[in-house]
Amino acid sequence: MPLTLERPDGVDAAIAALLSAPDAVPIAGGTDLLLDLEAGRVRSEHLVSLAGLPWARVERTGEGWSIGSTAPLRRVERSEGLAADHPGFVEAVRSVGSAALRHRATLGGNLGRASPASDLLPILLALDADVTLVGPAGPRRAKLDELLRGSRDLALGRGELIEGVALPPRAPSAYAWQRVRPANDISQVGVAIARPPGADRWAVALGGVLPRPCRVPAAEEALTAPTPSEEEVRRAARIASTAARFASDRRATAEYRRRLVDVLLRRALARASGGARP
Amino acid sequence: MTRPDAAGKLRGAVTFGTDLERPGMLWGALVPSPAAAGRLRAVDLGPARRTPGVVAAIGAEELRQLLPSALGRERPLFPVEEVAYRGQPVAAVAASTRAAARAAARAARVTIEERRPVADVEDRYPEWPGPGAASDPGVIAHVRAGHGNVASAFARATLVHSETYRTSGVCQVALEPHACVAEVSDGVWRVTSSTQTPFGVRDDTAEILGLPAETIVVDGTWVGGGFGGKGAAFLEPYALALARASGRPVELALSYREEFRLGRSTLAAVIRLDTAVIDRTIVGRRVRLLLDTGSSLPGRDFATGYSIGFLVGPYRCGAVEVEGFGVRTNKPPFGPHRAPFAPQCVFALESHLDGLARRLGVDPLEFRLAHVWREGDETFLGQKVGPFGGERALRAAAERARAWRPSVAEGHGLGAALGFWSTGTGAGGEVRLRLDGRALRLEQVEREIGSGSVIAGLTAVAARATGLPARLVRLVASDTATAPVDSGVFGSRTVAALGRAIVQANEKLLATLARRAGGGPVRLEEGADGIDVVGPAGRRPVAELLTPEERDGGGLVAEGRHYGNAPPIDPSRVEDGTFYPYTDFTASVDLAEVEVDPETGSVRVVRAAAFQDVGAVISEPLVRAQVEGGFVMGLGEALTEETLWSPDATLLNPSLLDYRIPTLLDVPPLEITLLEGAPGAGPFGAKGVGEPPILAVPAAVANAVADATGRRVRDLPLTPERVSRALIRP
């Protein structure tokens, strides 16, 4: 299959390139897309590289943090001050693949490919992150939870690109995951928690569940205290482990996933809230 | 030591199978069976032929005209009636590009009247096979042997320990996929292949294509890892048939997914062990093995008749009865993997003994020491045990375990296990030494597969045998038409068997030189101007002792051969099947400390020690590299590696993402102790070390998990989910 790779040097040119062919797809690090292209799960002969776009920045802004979509994850996790402000987000970034892979993989790619097992989607859902987008009709801003329609399905318009993600200034947070092999593997389950400024409860989001990573409002209701009691943590863990839809597949049984949610939520809360670990 | 191949490999300058090119070369691709079982109705190659770039497309129909001998009853190149596994090649195509060949293979229409496949040995035998099962069509191999009165031993026992273990399939995961280039001209069928066994491929290919072996010439290339997966003909007969059909050279190489789907790998097994004990002494053992052999078992009883001995182990255990079935399933043929199926057997036996010792209230290492073979003991098949490092390795491990124990943290555990192996010199071979005034040429057929056994090991043996510096030894590998015959690079036998052949050839060389020098003994030395012969008559350049023909031609030639020596087994103890005697007795002990997450079941090996019985060290860096590599591979078998099959016999994880070999982050600090002094079958008393270091790793890790948690996991590998299930078991 012949492939063309275009490398536009500006946002408008990138959007134009995406609109120029019906099968055009954007490529950043390519760590996920290339596998799907090779396996025929994605069919495209026109790749549009985002390497020339000015979106590889990670910076503090007036409203919090702005993480550019084409910044390699390795740069994100090493950004000064980010781990102190968003410990859970950096834990999640560090859990992706391996250090070598994170030199190529990007935040925008992880979002855009919207894998059901993504390690970044749960923490971004828990942080209630805004995604900034640019398309033929100009820029817009949307909540990740609204954009994420399903497995491998992010509601982007034709020719629309992810510019970056906006995070609050800081939020206590944690991300706990489980895999058969710690590095270069897919998480069987990921549990993210965060308490963004002004929130009246802990946000809980799960990865490795069907059909896509999701928040668990019923569990969150049990977690209004900044430092939840043992009993509250147990109740939330119990609710979370029964609330979502779990599948049995080659990576784990539904039963094990359920057990993991319980364990990992307790651990994440213990880490983030400084509370007791039941 | 610098590996002579290191610089070229680091620069990317060496040629592996997938790098081969020939002028006018085509690319081949295989047409896979879309079903795991059923009757082959039709193979329509029309759409494949119409694909742009296609030069040849062949199935059984075309072979009937082109090469009818390739449709023999035993091993037809393409199935004629029944397909045996999903992905089985039912046809092949050759085209001008690899992409065109693949597109054509996809375009072929294969019609199969599908049947429900047998995906698992327990589908076929949910219960232990009854009397007469040995002649079931689903049984590929059956072995049964023993000695002593087992019934009486179990009747007298004060304790009987009975367990069932299950092990998963494992793939070799060589970095380089299978690849070869075939050319057919002037009646010579020539194939250059990334193989561990050029002569084995020649003979196998001859049998499959129905051609005389001497019309087939196999040449090797640098091999990017074999681990047993490149030990028999696989792609070569297809590539040759395509070269014959197209009249052009044809390269055939697998993608990595195909490597998983079609490669011959080790498959799953169910192992039942019963041990009878009186007080603290083992008096009887019953072993029952159901081994998944896929659609066929190359080497017939090897996987059952050889491996089953590892379920008795290097121990005195009184009366013994073993029975094993190789069971046919609709998977690709069973294939060997570094110490074929032995780490799985050692896992079962050493877990079993560990649990038994704990039940008896005896320290597990002391329990093993009380039963381990000493030289002069007898195997259950009546073979005398030779020099064996088992006791020393166990004592060294026990000492290390005592030193580690005080620092083993809460939630951690220590475990040890003993594996046993025999250097495969029963697979014999030959070499040719050619001495001129300047260098010693070592001529043989094998290519380097990555361990260093050929390029550095054979050279080291030749240097040590002759007394010459290694840089004067020139290793020359050539094809099966010109090189002396050899069995292959497998079975931990390369340095051992070919090394013995080198030693013998050197003795002949020196005998000739001694005669010509006017009497011996003589030896070779580097002189001022080339190689000298030094003896009672003084020092003379080799060149002066050569005949004119030798001087003008290829030098003085001596051939050496070694065809293994093993004391016989007692045939009266064998009831059915083939069993193999041991050429020597090699011990490998591992000690591991693990940390177990009590809630998720994750296991992390935090430190380990390997105690390897090596007989004699020929090259310490190479030996240590084998121990390290074997340990890491064993770690994968212990914790993460397994092939997962659906109920319709589809491989669910044909990728490096879901077939998980260890990463560097998973590898703990490893202390390596090499134990010399119990000589083996190789030159200078060396024992083969390619396979032994993997043997005991899964068992040591499993025993450490049992030590940490008090729970025994009887399924391999010990994935977090399996461990977690054992932890919550009531």
Short mmCIF file of N, CA and C in Angstrom, two decimals, chain A residues 1 41 178-186 250-253 255-256 259-260 263-264 266-267 277, chain B residues 257 597 599-600 602 639-640 644 652-653 656-658 660-661 663 665-666 719-721 724-725 728:
data_model
loop_
_atom_site.label_atom_id
_atom_site.label_comp_id
_atom_site.label_asym_id
_atom_site.label_seq_id
_atom_site.Cartn_x
_atom_site.Cartn_y
_atom_site.Cartn_z
N MET A 1 0.85 -1.19 0.00
CA MET A 1 0.00 0.00 0.00
C MET A 1 0.89 1.24 0.00
N ARG A 41 -6.30 -2.12 10.41
CA ARG A 41 -7.46 -1.65 11.18
C ARG A 41 -7.78 -0.20 10.84
N GLN A 178 -3.05 -1.51 36.66
CA GLN A 178 -2.59 -2.89 36.81
C GLN A 178 -2.37 -3.50 35.43
N ARG A 179 -1.24 -4.18 35.29
CA ARG A 179 -0.92 -4.84 34.03
C ARG A 179 -0.29 -6.20 34.31
N VAL A 180 -0.26 -7.06 33.30
CA VAL A 180 0.47 -8.32 33.45
C VAL A 180 1.96 -8.01 33.54
N ARG A 181 2.41 -7.10 32.68
CA ARG A 181 3.82 -6.72 32.67
C ARG A 181 3.86 -5.20 32.89
N PRO A 182 4.67 -4.73 33.81
CA PRO A 182 4.59 -3.31 34.14
C PRO A 182 4.84 -2.37 32.96
N ALA A 183 5.85 -2.66 32.14
CA ALA A 183 6.15 -1.72 31.04
C ALA A 183 5.67 -2.28 29.71
N ASN A 184 5.40 -1.39 28.78
CA ASN A 184 5.01 -1.80 27.43
C ASN A 184 3.87 -2.80 27.42
N ASP A 185 2.87 -2.52 28.18
CA ASP A 185 1.71 -3.41 28.20
C ASP A 185 0.46 -2.54 28.31
N ILE A 186 -0.68 -3.17 28.11
CA ILE A 186 -1.95 -2.46 28.18
C ILE A 186 -2.50 -2.64 29.59
N ARG A 250 -8.81 -11.32 26.41
CA ARG A 250 -7.53 -12.01 26.53
C ARG A 250 -6.62 -11.37 27.58
N ARG A 251 -6.96 -10.18 28.03
CA ARG A 251 -6.07 -9.50 28.99
C ARG A 251 -6.52 -9.70 30.44
N ALA A 252 -7.78 -9.95 30.66
CA ALA A 252 -8.26 -10.16 32.04
C ALA A 252 -9.72 -10.61 31.99
N THR A 253 -10.15 -11.28 33.06
CA THR A 253 -11.58 -11.60 33.15
C THR A 253 -12.29 -10.40 33.78
N GLU A 255 -14.28 -10.50 36.20
CA GLU A 255 -14.23 -10.68 37.65
C GLU A 255 -12.94 -10.07 38.23
N TYR A 256 -11.83 -10.33 37.56
CA TYR A 256 -10.55 -9.79 38.03
C TYR A 256 -10.55 -8.26 37.91
N ARG A 259 -12.34 -6.76 40.73
CA ARG A 259 -11.55 -6.80 41.96
C ARG A 259 -10.48 -5.71 41.92
N LEU A 260 -9.90 -5.53 40.73
CA LEU A 260 -8.84 -4.52 40.62
C LEU A 260 -9.36 -3.11 40.86
N VAL A 263 -9.46 -2.53 44.52
CA VAL A 263 -8.12 -2.38 45.10
C VAL A 263 -7.49 -1.05 44.69
N LEU A 264 -7.57 -0.76 43.40
CA LEU A 264 -6.85 0.40 42.89
C LEU A 264 -7.50 1.71 43.33
N ARG A 266 -9.02 2.20 46.20
CA ARG A 266 -8.59 2.39 47.59
C ARG A 266 -7.16 2.94 47.63
N ARG A 267 -6.31 2.37 46.77
CA ARG A 267 -4.90 2.82 46.78
C ARG A 267 -4.77 4.25 46.27
N ARG A 277 -5.58 3.79 54.56
CA ARG A 277 -5.75 2.83 53.48
C ARG A 277 -6.43 1.59 54.04
N ARG B 257 3.54 -11.38 12.88
CA ARG B 257 2.26 -12.02 13.23
C ARG B 257 2.23 -13.47 12.75
N ASP B 597 2.23 -8.81 45.44
CA ASP B 597 1.19 -7.86 45.83
C ASP B 597 -0.01 -8.68 46.28
N GLU B 599 -3.00 -8.07 46.92
CA GLU B 599 -4.33 -7.74 46.41
C GLU B 599 -4.45 -7.90 44.90
N THR B 600 -3.40 -7.52 44.17
CA THR B 600 -3.50 -7.63 42.71
C THR B 600 -2.89 -8.93 42.20
N SER B 602 0.28 -9.31 41.58
CA SER B 602 1.51 -9.04 40.82
C SER B 602 2.72 -9.61 41.53
N LEU B 639 6.38 -15.83 34.47
CA LEU B 639 5.44 -14.78 34.87
C LEU B 639 4.47 -14.30 33.79
N THR B 640 4.90 -14.24 32.56
CA THR B 640 4.05 -13.53 31.59
C THR B 640 3.81 -14.23 30.26
N LEU B 644 -2.38 -17.77 23.97
CA LEU B 644 -3.79 -17.88 24.38
C LEU B 644 -4.61 -18.30 23.16
N LEU B 652 -5.01 -16.00 20.07
CA LEU B 652 -5.59 -14.70 20.41
C LEU B 652 -4.53 -13.61 20.61
N ASN B 653 -3.29 -13.99 20.78
CA ASN B 653 -2.28 -12.97 21.08
C ASN B 653 -1.04 -13.09 20.19
N LEU B 656 3.72 -8.97 19.86
CA LEU B 656 4.64 -8.74 20.98
C LEU B 656 4.00 -7.87 22.06
N LEU B 657 2.82 -7.31 21.78
CA LEU B 657 2.12 -6.56 22.82
C LEU B 657 1.46 -7.52 23.80
N ASP B 658 0.79 -8.52 23.28
CA ASP B 658 0.03 -9.42 24.16
C ASP B 658 0.73 -10.74 24.43
N ARG B 660 3.92 -11.53 26.06
CA ARG B 660 4.78 -10.61 26.79
C ARG B 660 6.09 -11.25 27.21
N ILE B 661 7.17 -10.90 26.50
CA ILE B 661 8.49 -11.31 26.97
C ILE B 661 8.94 -10.26 27.99
N THR B 663 10.77 -7.26 29.86
CA THR B 663 11.54 -6.08 29.48
C THR B 663 12.70 -5.96 30.47
N LEU B 665 13.19 -3.80 32.55
CA LEU B 665 12.71 -3.36 33.86
C LEU B 665 12.28 -4.55 34.73
N ASP B 666 11.98 -5.67 34.11
CA ASP B 666 11.52 -6.84 34.86
C ASP B 666 12.67 -7.70 35.37
N THR B 719 0.66 -15.34 36.13
CA THR B 719 0.20 -13.98 35.84
C THR B 719 -0.46 -13.42 37.10
N PRO B 720 -0.55 -12.10 37.19
CA PRO B 720 -1.19 -11.51 38.37
C PRO B 720 -2.59 -12.10 38.62
N GLU B 721 -3.35 -12.30 37.55
CA GLU B 721 -4.70 -12.82 37.76
C GLU B 721 -4.68 -14.23 38.35
N SER B 724 -3.62 -13.95 41.96
CA SER B 724 -4.71 -13.36 42.73
C SER B 724 -5.81 -14.39 43.01
N ARG B 725 -6.09 -15.22 41.99
CA ARG B 725 -7.12 -16.26 42.19
C ARG B 725 -6.69 -17.25 43.27
N ILE B 728 -7.22 -15.72 46.75
CA ILE B 728 -8.58 -15.61 47.32
C ILE B 728 -9.27 -16.97 47.39
#
